[in-house]
mmCIF file with all atom_site columns, C-alpha atoms and ligand atoms in Angstrom:
data_model
loop_
_atom_site.group_PDB
_atom_site.id
_atom_site.type_symbol
_atom_site.label_atom_id
_atom_site.label_alt_id
_atom_site.label_comp_id
_atom_site.label_asym_id
_atom_site.label_entity_id
_atom_site.label_seq_id
_atom_site.pdbx_PDB_ins_code
_atom_site.Cartn_x
_atom_site.Cartn_y
_atom_site.Cartn_z
_atom_site.occupancy
_atom_site.B_iso_or_equiv
_atom_site.pdbx_formal_charge
_atom_site.auth_seq_id
_atom_site.auth_comp_id
_atom_site.auth_asym_id
_atom_site.auth_atom_id
_atom_site.pdbx_PDB_model_num
ATOM   1   C CA  . MET A 1 1   ? -8.044  -17.005 -13.770 1.00 87.00 ? 103 MET A CA  1
ATOM   2   C CA  . SER A 1 2   ? -9.822  -14.400 -11.706 1.00 92.00 ? 104 SER A CA  1
ATOM   3   C CA  . LYS A 1 3   ? -12.533 -12.425 -13.472 1.00 94.00 ? 105 LYS A CA  1
ATOM   4   C CA  . ILE A 1 4   ? -13.962 -8.956  -13.005 1.00 96.00 ? 106 ILE A CA  1
ATOM   5   C CA  . LEU A 1 5   ? -17.632 -8.597  -13.960 1.00 97.00 ? 107 LEU A CA  1
ATOM   6   C CA  . ILE A 1 6   ? -19.710 -5.438  -14.043 1.00 97.00 ? 108 ILE A CA  1
ATOM   7   C CA  . GLU A 1 7   ? -23.380 -5.869  -13.173 1.00 98.00 ? 109 GLU A CA  1
ATOM   8   C CA  . LYS A 1 8   ? -26.278 -3.537  -12.527 1.00 98.00 ? 110 LYS A CA  1
ATOM   9   C CA  . GLY A 1 9   ? -28.832 -3.952  -9.753  1.00 98.00 ? 111 GLY A CA  1
ATOM   10  C CA  . ASP A 1 10  ? -29.398 -4.575  -6.087  1.00 98.00 ? 112 ASP A CA  1
ATOM   11  C CA  . ILE A 1 11  ? -26.474 -6.265  -4.353  1.00 98.00 ? 113 ILE A CA  1
ATOM   12  C CA  . THR A 1 12  ? -28.768 -7.784  -1.707  1.00 98.00 ? 114 THR A CA  1
ATOM   13  C CA  . LYS A 1 13  ? -30.351 -10.030 -4.356  1.00 98.00 ? 115 LYS A CA  1
ATOM   14  C CA  . LEU A 1 14  ? -27.104 -11.640 -5.496  1.00 98.00 ? 116 LEU A CA  1
ATOM   15  C CA  . ALA A 1 15  ? -26.455 -15.320 -5.026  1.00 96.00 ? 117 ALA A CA  1
ATOM   16  C CA  . CYS A 1 16  ? -22.687 -15.279 -4.688  1.00 96.00 ? 118 CYS A CA  1
ATOM   17  C CA  . ASP A 1 17  ? -20.414 -16.449 -1.862  1.00 98.00 ? 119 ASP A CA  1
ATOM   18  C CA  . CYS A 1 18  ? -20.052 -12.994 -0.376  1.00 98.00 ? 120 CYS A CA  1
ATOM   19  C CA  . ILE A 1 19  ? -21.306 -9.437  -0.735  1.00 98.00 ? 121 ILE A CA  1
ATOM   20  C CA  . VAL A 1 20  ? -19.434 -6.412  0.560   1.00 99.00 ? 122 VAL A CA  1
ATOM   21  C CA  . ASN A 1 21  ? -21.156 -3.821  2.706   1.00 99.00 ? 123 ASN A CA  1
ATOM   22  C CA  . ALA A 1 22  ? -20.158 -0.144  2.579   1.00 99.00 ? 124 ALA A CA  1
ATOM   23  C CA  . ALA A 1 23  ? -20.616 0.279   6.316   1.00 98.00 ? 125 ALA A CA  1
ATOM   24  C CA  . ASN A 1 24  ? -19.702 2.902   8.898   1.00 98.00 ? 126 ASN A CA  1
ATOM   25  C CA  . LYS A 1 25  ? -17.285 2.546   11.818  1.00 98.00 ? 127 LYS A CA  1
ATOM   26  C CA  . THR A 1 26  ? -19.972 1.359   14.252  1.00 98.00 ? 128 THR A CA  1
ATOM   27  C CA  . LEU A 1 27  ? -20.995 -1.580  12.000  1.00 98.00 ? 129 LEU A CA  1
ATOM   28  C CA  . LEU A 1 28  ? -24.456 -1.131  13.480  1.00 98.00 ? 130 LEU A CA  1
ATOM   29  C CA  . GLY A 1 29  ? -26.280 -0.273  10.260  1.00 96.00 ? 131 GLY A CA  1
ATOM   30  C CA  . GLY A 1 30  ? -27.142 2.934   8.450   1.00 97.00 ? 132 GLY A CA  1
ATOM   31  C CA  . GLY A 1 31  ? -28.638 4.146   5.173   1.00 98.00 ? 133 GLY A CA  1
ATOM   32  C CA  . GLY A 1 32  ? -27.716 3.319   1.564   1.00 98.00 ? 134 GLY A CA  1
ATOM   33  C CA  . VAL A 1 33  ? -26.464 -0.155  0.786   1.00 98.00 ? 135 VAL A CA  1
ATOM   34  C CA  . ASP A 1 34  ? -25.770 -0.769  4.489   1.00 98.00 ? 136 ASP A CA  1
ATOM   35  C CA  . GLY A 1 35  ? -29.446 -0.303  5.373   1.00 98.00 ? 137 GLY A CA  1
ATOM   36  C CA  . ALA A 1 36  ? -30.535 -2.471  2.450   1.00 98.00 ? 138 ALA A CA  1
ATOM   37  C CA  . ILE A 1 37  ? -28.178 -5.306  3.453   1.00 98.00 ? 139 ILE A CA  1
ATOM   38  C CA  . HIS A 1 38  ? -29.330 -5.271  7.080   1.00 98.00 ? 140 HIS A CA  1
ATOM   39  C CA  . ARG A 1 39  ? -32.989 -5.263  6.032   1.00 98.00 ? 141 ARG A CA  1
ATOM   40  C CA  . ALA A 1 40  ? -32.487 -8.174  3.662   1.00 98.00 ? 142 ALA A CA  1
ATOM   41  C CA  . ALA A 1 41  ? -30.261 -10.199 6.011   1.00 98.00 ? 143 ALA A CA  1
ATOM   42  C CA  . GLY A 1 42  ? -32.560 -9.802  9.022   1.00 98.00 ? 144 GLY A CA  1
ATOM   43  C CA  . PRO A 1 43  ? -31.905 -8.907  12.677  1.00 98.00 ? 145 PRO A CA  1
ATOM   44  C CA  . GLN A 1 44  ? -29.373 -11.675 13.278  1.00 98.00 ? 146 GLN A CA  1
ATOM   45  C CA  . LEU A 1 45  ? -26.883 -9.738  11.176  1.00 98.00 ? 147 LEU A CA  1
ATOM   46  C CA  . LEU A 1 46  ? -27.072 -6.809  13.577  1.00 98.00 ? 148 LEU A CA  1
ATOM   47  C CA  . ASP A 1 47  ? -26.674 -9.199  16.520  1.00 98.00 ? 149 ASP A CA  1
ATOM   48  C CA  . GLU A 1 48  ? -23.438 -10.540 15.053  1.00 98.00 ? 150 GLU A CA  1
ATOM   49  C CA  . CYS A 1 49  ? -22.236 -7.036  14.137  1.00 98.00 ? 151 CYS A CA  1
ATOM   50  C CA  . LYS A 1 50  ? -22.712 -5.976  17.761  1.00 98.00 ? 152 LYS A CA  1
ATOM   51  C CA  . THR A 1 51  ? -20.035 -8.493  18.778  1.00 98.00 ? 153 THR A CA  1
ATOM   52  C CA  . LEU A 1 52  ? -17.406 -7.033  16.403  1.00 98.00 ? 154 LEU A CA  1
ATOM   53  C CA  . ASN A 1 53  ? -16.570 -3.777  18.241  1.00 98.00 ? 155 ASN A CA  1
ATOM   54  C CA  . GLY A 1 54  ? -16.836 -1.670  15.105  1.00 98.00 ? 156 GLY A CA  1
ATOM   55  C CA  . CYS A 1 55  ? -14.290 -1.349  12.321  1.00 98.00 ? 157 CYS A CA  1
ATOM   56  C CA  . ARG A 1 56  ? -11.678 1.256   11.399  1.00 98.00 ? 158 ARG A CA  1
ATOM   57  C CA  . THR A 1 57  ? -11.800 3.142   8.110   1.00 98.00 ? 159 THR A CA  1
ATOM   58  C CA  . GLY A 1 58  ? -10.038 1.105   5.413   1.00 98.00 ? 160 GLY A CA  1
ATOM   59  C CA  . GLU A 1 59  ? -10.418 -2.162  7.361   1.00 98.00 ? 161 GLU A CA  1
ATOM   60  C CA  . ALA A 1 60  ? -12.840 -5.081  6.843   1.00 99.00 ? 162 ALA A CA  1
ATOM   61  C CA  . LYS A 1 61  ? -14.662 -7.629  9.007   1.00 98.00 ? 163 LYS A CA  1
ATOM   62  C CA  . ILE A 1 62  ? -16.685 -10.690 8.024   1.00 98.00 ? 164 ILE A CA  1
ATOM   63  C CA  . THR A 1 63  ? -20.060 -12.046 9.181   1.00 98.00 ? 165 THR A CA  1
ATOM   64  C CA  . LYS A 1 64  ? -22.517 -14.629 7.980   1.00 98.00 ? 166 LYS A CA  1
ATOM   65  C CA  . GLY A 1 65  ? -25.167 -13.645 5.433   1.00 98.00 ? 167 GLY A CA  1
ATOM   66  C CA  . TYR A 1 66  ? -28.234 -14.931 7.362   1.00 98.00 ? 168 TYR A CA  1
ATOM   67  C CA  . ASN A 1 67  ? -31.351 -14.398 5.173   1.00 98.00 ? 169 ASN A CA  1
ATOM   68  C CA  . LEU A 1 68  ? -29.304 -13.204 2.194   1.00 98.00 ? 170 LEU A CA  1
ATOM   69  C CA  . LYS A 1 69  ? -28.535 -15.567 -0.668  1.00 98.00 ? 171 LYS A CA  1
ATOM   70  C CA  . ALA A 1 70  ? -24.878 -14.706 -0.096  1.00 98.00 ? 172 ALA A CA  1
ATOM   71  C CA  . LYS A 1 71  ? -23.239 -16.904 2.552   1.00 98.00 ? 173 LYS A CA  1
ATOM   72  C CA  . HIS A 1 72  ? -21.077 -14.094 3.923   1.00 98.00 ? 174 HIS A CA  1
ATOM   73  C CA  . VAL A 1 73  ? -21.000 -10.332 4.245   1.00 98.00 ? 175 VAL A CA  1
ATOM   74  C CA  . ILE A 1 74  ? -17.704 -8.472  4.405   1.00 99.00 ? 176 ILE A CA  1
ATOM   75  C CA  . HIS A 1 75  ? -18.228 -5.119  6.084   1.00 99.00 ? 177 HIS A CA  1
ATOM   76  C CA  . THR A 1 76  ? -15.733 -2.440  5.137   1.00 99.00 ? 178 THR A CA  1
ATOM   77  C CA  . VAL A 1 77  ? -15.639 1.232   6.042   1.00 99.00 ? 179 VAL A CA  1
ATOM   78  C CA  . GLY A 1 78  ? -14.810 3.632   3.243   1.00 98.00 ? 180 GLY A CA  1
ATOM   79  C CA  . PRO A 1 79  ? -13.477 7.152   3.801   1.00 98.00 ? 181 PRO A CA  1
ATOM   80  C CA  . ILE A 1 80  ? -15.810 10.135  4.058   1.00 98.00 ? 182 ILE A CA  1
ATOM   81  C CA  . TYR A 1 81  ? -14.540 12.104  1.052   1.00 98.00 ? 183 TYR A CA  1
ATOM   82  C CA  . SER A 1 82  ? -12.555 15.180  2.017   1.00 97.00 ? 184 SER A CA  1
ATOM   83  C CA  . GLY A 1 83  ? -10.162 15.642  -0.914  1.00 94.00 ? 185 GLY A CA  1
ATOM   84  C CA  . ALA A 1 84  ? -7.111  14.658  1.167   1.00 95.00 ? 186 ALA A CA  1
ATOM   85  C CA  . GLU A 1 85  ? -4.546  12.182  -0.219  1.00 91.00 ? 187 GLU A CA  1
ATOM   86  C CA  . ASN A 1 86  ? -5.415  9.784   2.580   1.00 97.00 ? 188 ASN A CA  1
ATOM   87  C CA  . ASP A 1 87  ? -8.906  9.247   1.064   1.00 98.00 ? 189 ASP A CA  1
ATOM   88  C CA  . ARG A 1 88  ? -7.346  7.381   -1.822  1.00 98.00 ? 190 ARG A CA  1
ATOM   89  C CA  . GLU A 1 89  ? -5.286  5.106   0.430   1.00 98.00 ? 191 GLU A CA  1
ATOM   90  C CA  . MET A 1 90  ? -8.277  4.358   2.629   1.00 98.00 ? 192 MET A CA  1
ATOM   91  C CA  . LEU A 1 91  ? -10.529 3.536   -0.324  1.00 98.00 ? 193 LEU A CA  1
ATOM   92  C CA  . ALA A 1 92  ? -7.880  1.273   -1.901  1.00 98.00 ? 194 ALA A CA  1
ATOM   93  C CA  . SER A 1 93  ? -7.417  -0.404  1.463   1.00 98.00 ? 195 SER A CA  1
ATOM   94  C CA  . CYS A 1 94  ? -11.156 -1.270  1.628   1.00 99.00 ? 196 CYS A CA  1
ATOM   95  C CA  . TYR A 1 95  ? -10.891 -3.266  -1.611  1.00 99.00 ? 197 TYR A CA  1
ATOM   96  C CA  . GLU A 1 96  ? -7.579  -4.857  -0.696  1.00 98.00 ? 198 GLU A CA  1
ATOM   97  C CA  . LYS A 1 97  ? -8.534  -5.865  2.850   1.00 98.00 ? 199 LYS A CA  1
ATOM   98  C CA  . SER A 1 98  ? -11.897 -7.208  1.675   1.00 98.00 ? 200 SER A CA  1
ATOM   99  C CA  . LEU A 1 99  ? -10.209 -9.369  -0.953  1.00 98.00 ? 201 LEU A CA  1
ATOM   100 C CA  . GLU A 1 100 ? -7.639  -10.614 1.572   1.00 98.00 ? 202 GLU A CA  1
ATOM   101 C CA  . LEU A 1 101 ? -10.422 -11.588 3.944   1.00 98.00 ? 203 LEU A CA  1
ATOM   102 C CA  . ALA A 1 102 ? -12.272 -13.324 1.097   1.00 98.00 ? 204 ALA A CA  1
ATOM   103 C CA  . LYS A 1 103 ? -9.160  -15.335 0.272   1.00 98.00 ? 205 LYS A CA  1
ATOM   104 C CA  . LYS A 1 104 ? -8.687  -16.282 3.920   1.00 98.00 ? 206 LYS A CA  1
ATOM   105 C CA  . HIS A 1 105 ? -12.262 -17.646 4.011   1.00 98.00 ? 207 HIS A CA  1
ATOM   106 C CA  . ASN A 1 106 ? -11.939 -19.460 0.693   1.00 98.00 ? 208 ASN A CA  1
ATOM   107 C CA  . ILE A 1 107 ? -14.602 -17.287 -0.927  1.00 98.00 ? 209 ILE A CA  1
ATOM   108 C CA  . LYS A 1 108 ? -14.828 -17.818 -4.671  1.00 98.00 ? 210 LYS A CA  1
ATOM   109 C CA  . SER A 1 109 ? -17.177 -15.002 -5.680  1.00 98.00 ? 211 SER A CA  1
ATOM   110 C CA  . ILE A 1 110 ? -17.491 -11.554 -4.152  1.00 98.00 ? 212 ILE A CA  1
ATOM   111 C CA  . ALA A 1 111 ? -19.616 -8.546  -5.083  1.00 98.00 ? 213 ALA A CA  1
ATOM   112 C CA  . PHE A 1 112 ? -18.636 -4.958  -4.238  1.00 99.00 ? 214 PHE A CA  1
ATOM   113 C CA  . PRO A 1 113 ? -20.863 -1.892  -4.218  1.00 99.00 ? 215 PRO A CA  1
ATOM   114 C CA  . ALA A 1 114 ? -19.177 1.377   -5.242  1.00 98.00 ? 216 ALA A CA  1
ATOM   115 C CA  . ILE A 1 115 ? -17.782 2.033   -1.760  1.00 99.00 ? 217 ILE A CA  1
ATOM   116 C CA  . SER A 1 116 ? -17.923 5.640   -0.479  1.00 98.00 ? 218 SER A CA  1
ATOM   117 C CA  . THR A 1 117 ? -19.607 7.012   -3.627  1.00 98.00 ? 219 THR A CA  1
ATOM   118 C CA  . GLY A 1 118 ? -23.037 7.524   -2.051  1.00 98.00 ? 220 GLY A CA  1
ATOM   119 C CA  . ILE A 1 119 ? -23.526 9.152   1.348   1.00 98.00 ? 221 ILE A CA  1
ATOM   120 C CA  . TYR A 1 120 ? -19.718 9.458   1.839   1.00 98.00 ? 222 TYR A CA  1
ATOM   121 C CA  . GLY A 1 121 ? -19.433 11.658  -1.283  1.00 98.00 ? 223 GLY A CA  1
ATOM   122 C CA  . TYR A 1 122 ? -16.414 10.178  -3.089  1.00 98.00 ? 224 TYR A CA  1
ATOM   123 C CA  . PRO A 1 123 ? -16.422 11.324  -6.751  1.00 98.00 ? 225 PRO A CA  1
ATOM   124 C CA  . LYS A 1 124 ? -17.627 8.309   -8.741  1.00 98.00 ? 226 LYS A CA  1
ATOM   125 C CA  . GLU A 1 125 ? -15.005 8.414   -11.492 1.00 98.00 ? 227 GLU A CA  1
ATOM   126 C CA  . GLU A 1 126 ? -12.064 8.744   -9.112  1.00 98.00 ? 228 GLU A CA  1
ATOM   127 C CA  . ALA A 1 127 ? -13.452 5.988   -6.892  1.00 98.00 ? 229 ALA A CA  1
ATOM   128 C CA  . ALA A 1 128 ? -13.950 3.623   -9.845  1.00 98.00 ? 230 ALA A CA  1
ATOM   129 C CA  . LYS A 1 129 ? -10.359 4.121   -10.989 1.00 97.00 ? 231 LYS A CA  1
ATOM   130 C CA  . ILE A 1 130 ? -9.050  3.380   -7.503  1.00 98.00 ? 232 ILE A CA  1
ATOM   131 C CA  . ALA A 1 131 ? -11.298 0.312   -7.200  1.00 98.00 ? 233 ALA A CA  1
ATOM   132 C CA  . LEU A 1 132 ? -10.126 -1.146  -10.523 1.00 97.00 ? 234 LEU A CA  1
ATOM   133 C CA  . GLU A 1 133 ? -6.434  -0.367  -10.009 1.00 97.00 ? 235 GLU A CA  1
ATOM   134 C CA  . THR A 1 134 ? -6.509  -1.958  -6.571  1.00 98.00 ? 236 THR A CA  1
ATOM   135 C CA  . ILE A 1 135 ? -8.389  -5.042  -7.776  1.00 97.00 ? 237 ILE A CA  1
ATOM   136 C CA  . TYR A 1 136 ? -6.061  -5.591  -10.751 1.00 96.00 ? 238 TYR A CA  1
ATOM   137 C CA  . LYS A 1 137 ? -3.020  -5.216  -8.527  1.00 97.00 ? 239 LYS A CA  1
ATOM   138 C CA  . TRP A 1 138 ? -4.436  -7.648  -6.004  1.00 97.00 ? 240 TRP A CA  1
ATOM   139 C CA  . ILE A 1 139 ? -5.306  -10.226 -8.664  1.00 96.00 ? 241 ILE A CA  1
ATOM   140 C CA  . ASP A 1 140 ? -1.718  -10.031 -9.988  1.00 95.00 ? 242 ASP A CA  1
ATOM   141 C CA  . SER A 1 141 ? -0.108  -10.535 -6.595  1.00 96.00 ? 243 SER A CA  1
ATOM   142 C CA  . SER A 1 142 ? -2.521  -12.765 -4.684  1.00 96.00 ? 244 SER A CA  1
ATOM   143 C CA  . ASN A 1 143 ? -2.188  -16.089 -6.485  1.00 93.00 ? 245 ASN A CA  1
ATOM   144 C CA  . TYR A 1 144 ? -5.877  -16.760 -5.823  1.00 97.00 ? 246 TYR A CA  1
ATOM   145 C CA  . GLU A 1 145 ? -8.799  -17.356 -8.167  1.00 97.00 ? 247 GLU A CA  1
ATOM   146 C CA  . ILE A 1 146 ? -11.990 -15.438 -7.470  1.00 98.00 ? 248 ILE A CA  1
ATOM   147 C CA  . ASP A 1 147 ? -14.850 -13.851 -9.425  1.00 98.00 ? 249 ASP A CA  1
ATOM   148 C CA  . ILE A 1 148 ? -15.180 -10.176 -8.543  1.00 98.00 ? 250 ILE A CA  1
ATOM   149 C CA  . ILE A 1 149 ? -18.487 -8.511  -9.332  1.00 98.00 ? 251 ILE A CA  1
ATOM   150 C CA  . LEU A 1 150 ? -18.671 -4.723  -9.402  1.00 98.00 ? 252 LEU A CA  1
ATOM   151 C CA  . MET A 1 151 ? -22.313 -4.102  -8.562  1.00 98.00 ? 253 MET A CA  1
ATOM   152 C CA  . CYS A 1 152 ? -23.657 -0.827  -9.919  1.00 98.00 ? 254 CYS A CA  1
ATOM   153 C CA  . PHE A 1 153 ? -26.814 0.726   -8.564  1.00 98.00 ? 255 PHE A CA  1
ATOM   154 C CA  . ASP A 1 154 ? -26.969 3.371   -11.292 1.00 97.00 ? 256 ASP A CA  1
ATOM   155 C CA  . SER A 1 155 ? -26.017 3.586   -14.976 1.00 98.00 ? 257 SER A CA  1
ATOM   156 C CA  . GLU A 1 156 ? -23.506 6.356   -14.328 1.00 98.00 ? 258 GLU A CA  1
ATOM   157 C CA  . THR A 1 157 ? -21.389 4.060   -12.171 1.00 98.00 ? 259 THR A CA  1
ATOM   158 C CA  . GLN A 1 158 ? -21.778 1.237   -14.679 1.00 98.00 ? 260 GLN A CA  1
ATOM   159 C CA  . ASN A 1 159 ? -20.640 3.434   -17.587 1.00 98.00 ? 261 ASN A CA  1
ATOM   160 C CA  . ILE A 1 160 ? -17.602 4.613   -15.670 1.00 98.00 ? 262 ILE A CA  1
ATOM   161 C CA  . TYR A 1 161 ? -16.499 1.074   -14.807 1.00 97.00 ? 263 TYR A CA  1
ATOM   162 C CA  . GLU A 1 162 ? -16.994 -0.020  -18.393 1.00 97.00 ? 264 GLU A CA  1
ATOM   163 C CA  . LYS A 1 163 ? -14.883 2.861   -19.633 1.00 95.00 ? 265 LYS A CA  1
ATOM   164 C CA  . TYR A 1 164 ? -11.950 2.036   -17.357 1.00 94.00 ? 266 TYR A CA  1
ATOM   165 C CA  . ILE A 1 165 ? -12.193 -1.724  -17.724 1.00 91.00 ? 267 ILE A CA  1
ATOM   166 C CA  . LYS A 1 166 ? -11.785 -1.254  -21.490 1.00 63.00 ? 268 LYS A CA  1
ATOM   167 C CA  . LYS A 1 167 ? -8.819  1.037   -20.977 1.00 55.00 ? 269 LYS A CA  1
ATOM   168 C CA  . GLU A 1 168 ? -7.148  -1.515  -18.728 1.00 49.00 ? 270 GLU A CA  1
ATOM   169 C CA  . ASN A 1 169 ? -7.660  -4.230  -21.341 1.00 49.00 ? 271 ASN A CA  1
ATOM   170 C CA  . ASN A 1 170 ? -6.285  -2.218  -24.271 1.00 39.00 ? 272 ASN A CA  1
HETATM 171 N N1  . LIG B 2 .   ? -27.120 -2.459  -4.143  1.00 88.99 ? 120 LIG B N1  1
HETATM 172 C C1  . LIG B 2 .   ? -25.995 -1.989  -4.745  1.00 88.99 ? 120 LIG B C1  1
HETATM 173 N N2  . LIG B 2 .   ? -25.533 -0.743  -4.579  1.00 88.99 ? 120 LIG B N2  1
HETATM 174 C C2  . LIG B 2 .   ? -26.257 0.074   -3.779  1.00 88.99 ? 120 LIG B C2  1
HETATM 175 C C3  . LIG B 2 .   ? -27.436 -0.327  -3.100  1.00 88.99 ? 120 LIG B C3  1
HETATM 176 C C4  . LIG B 2 .   ? -27.860 -1.664  -3.316  1.00 88.99 ? 120 LIG B C4  1
HETATM 177 N N3  . LIG B 2 .   ? -28.947 -2.153  -2.721  1.00 88.99 ? 120 LIG B N3  1
HETATM 178 N N4  . LIG B 2 .   ? -27.898 0.734   -2.379  1.00 88.99 ? 120 LIG B N4  1
HETATM 179 C C5  . LIG B 2 .   ? -27.052 1.765   -2.602  1.00 88.99 ? 120 LIG B C5  1
HETATM 180 N N5  . LIG B 2 .   ? -26.072 1.370   -3.452  1.00 88.99 ? 120 LIG B N5  1
HETATM 181 P P1  . LIG B 2 .   ? -23.756 4.267   0.170   1.00 88.99 ? 120 LIG B P1  1
HETATM 182 P P2  . LIG B 2 .   ? -21.121 5.094   1.257   1.00 88.99 ? 120 LIG B P2  1
HETATM 183 C C6  . LIG B 2 .   ? -24.925 2.125   -3.976  1.00 88.99 ? 120 LIG B C6  1
HETATM 184 O O1  . LIG B 2 .   ? -24.327 5.611   0.445   1.00 88.99 ? 120 LIG B O1  1
HETATM 185 O O2  . LIG B 2 .   ? -21.058 6.226   0.301   1.00 88.99 ? 120 LIG B O2  1
HETATM 186 C C7  . LIG B 2 .   ? -24.452 4.292   5.196   1.00 88.99 ? 120 LIG B C7  1
HETATM 187 O O3  . LIG B 2 .   ? -25.319 5.041   5.995   1.00 88.99 ? 120 LIG B O3  1
HETATM 188 C C8  . LIG B 2 .   ? -25.005 3.625   -4.001  1.00 88.99 ? 120 LIG B C8  1
HETATM 189 O O4  . LIG B 2 .   ? -25.746 4.062   -5.141  1.00 88.99 ? 120 LIG B O4  1
HETATM 190 O O5  . LIG B 2 .   ? -24.560 3.079   0.491   1.00 88.99 ? 120 LIG B O5  1
HETATM 191 O O6  . LIG B 2 .   ? -19.912 4.215   1.409   1.00 88.99 ? 120 LIG B O6  1
HETATM 192 C C9  . LIG B 2 .   ? -23.340 3.640   6.018   1.00 88.99 ? 120 LIG B C9  1
HETATM 193 O O7  . LIG B 2 .   ? -23.814 3.214   7.270   1.00 88.99 ? 120 LIG B O7  1
HETATM 194 C C10 . LIG B 2 .   ? -23.533 3.974   -4.113  1.00 88.99 ? 120 LIG B C10 1
HETATM 195 O O8  . LIG B 2 .   ? -23.106 3.824   -5.468  1.00 88.99 ? 120 LIG B O8  1
HETATM 196 O O9  . LIG B 2 .   ? -22.332 4.066   0.966   1.00 88.99 ? 120 LIG B O9  1
HETATM 197 C C11 . LIG B 2 .   ? -22.350 4.745   6.144   1.00 88.99 ? 120 LIG B C11 1
HETATM 198 O O10 . LIG B 2 .   ? -22.697 5.646   7.175   1.00 88.99 ? 120 LIG B O10 1
HETATM 199 C C12 . LIG B 2 .   ? -22.847 2.897   -3.290  1.00 88.99 ? 120 LIG B C12 1
HETATM 200 O O11 . LIG B 2 .   ? -23.817 1.858   -3.118  1.00 88.99 ? 120 LIG B O11 1
HETATM 201 C C13 . LIG B 2 .   ? -22.461 5.459   4.806   1.00 88.99 ? 120 LIG B C13 1
HETATM 202 O O12 . LIG B 2 .   ? -23.766 5.170   4.328   1.00 88.99 ? 120 LIG B O12 1
HETATM 203 C C14 . LIG B 2 .   ? -22.378 3.353   -1.915  1.00 88.99 ? 120 LIG B C14 1
HETATM 204 O O13 . LIG B 2 .   ? -23.336 4.258   -1.367  1.00 88.99 ? 120 LIG B O13 1
HETATM 205 C C15 . LIG B 2 .   ? -21.465 4.921   3.810   1.00 88.99 ? 120 LIG B C15 1
HETATM 206 O O14 . LIG B 2 .   ? -21.509 5.706   2.657   1.00 88.99 ? 120 LIG B O14 1
#
């Protein structure tokens, strides 16, 4: 059975099969978790990213993890929050496409940051609900076993996930 785990800390330190990067459309690095992942993985990650021709919002692409403990990085591009209905679809698509890619590469553990909730301004509570709904739906339909870690950088995000995980289980 697939499991969802909530953890607090720095995603770059995790020793799991794959970590997800909340990237931008260029895939050439940036601030936030993207900057941290590139710094920890080393310059070879940028070299591989340069060969990918960027990534559309809501899509995902995979690279190796280089100096990270994680073997792979899945780079996905969340929406810049605007309040439009499309934001929701794009954010859900990031989780879904990342999980599909993980399945395709036989990845057994994957850690997500709270995509779009930093620099891209998505309200944390709304984003957490979308993340969990999408993950639960995917687990139900995918017929694939994987551990999914929701990596929280702050207690606020952690508390929100814990609140909605409990609701889903009741
Ligand atoms: N480990 C886990 N989570 C982290 C870490 C970390 N090391 N660092 C930050 N977070 P953000 P976005 C959390 O801004 O909103 C970049 O410039 C952070 O607290 O990294 O999707 C890209 O290149 C927040 O909860 O990503 C894009 O231009 C979450 O990760 C843009 O930012 C996402 O925050 C993407 O913005």
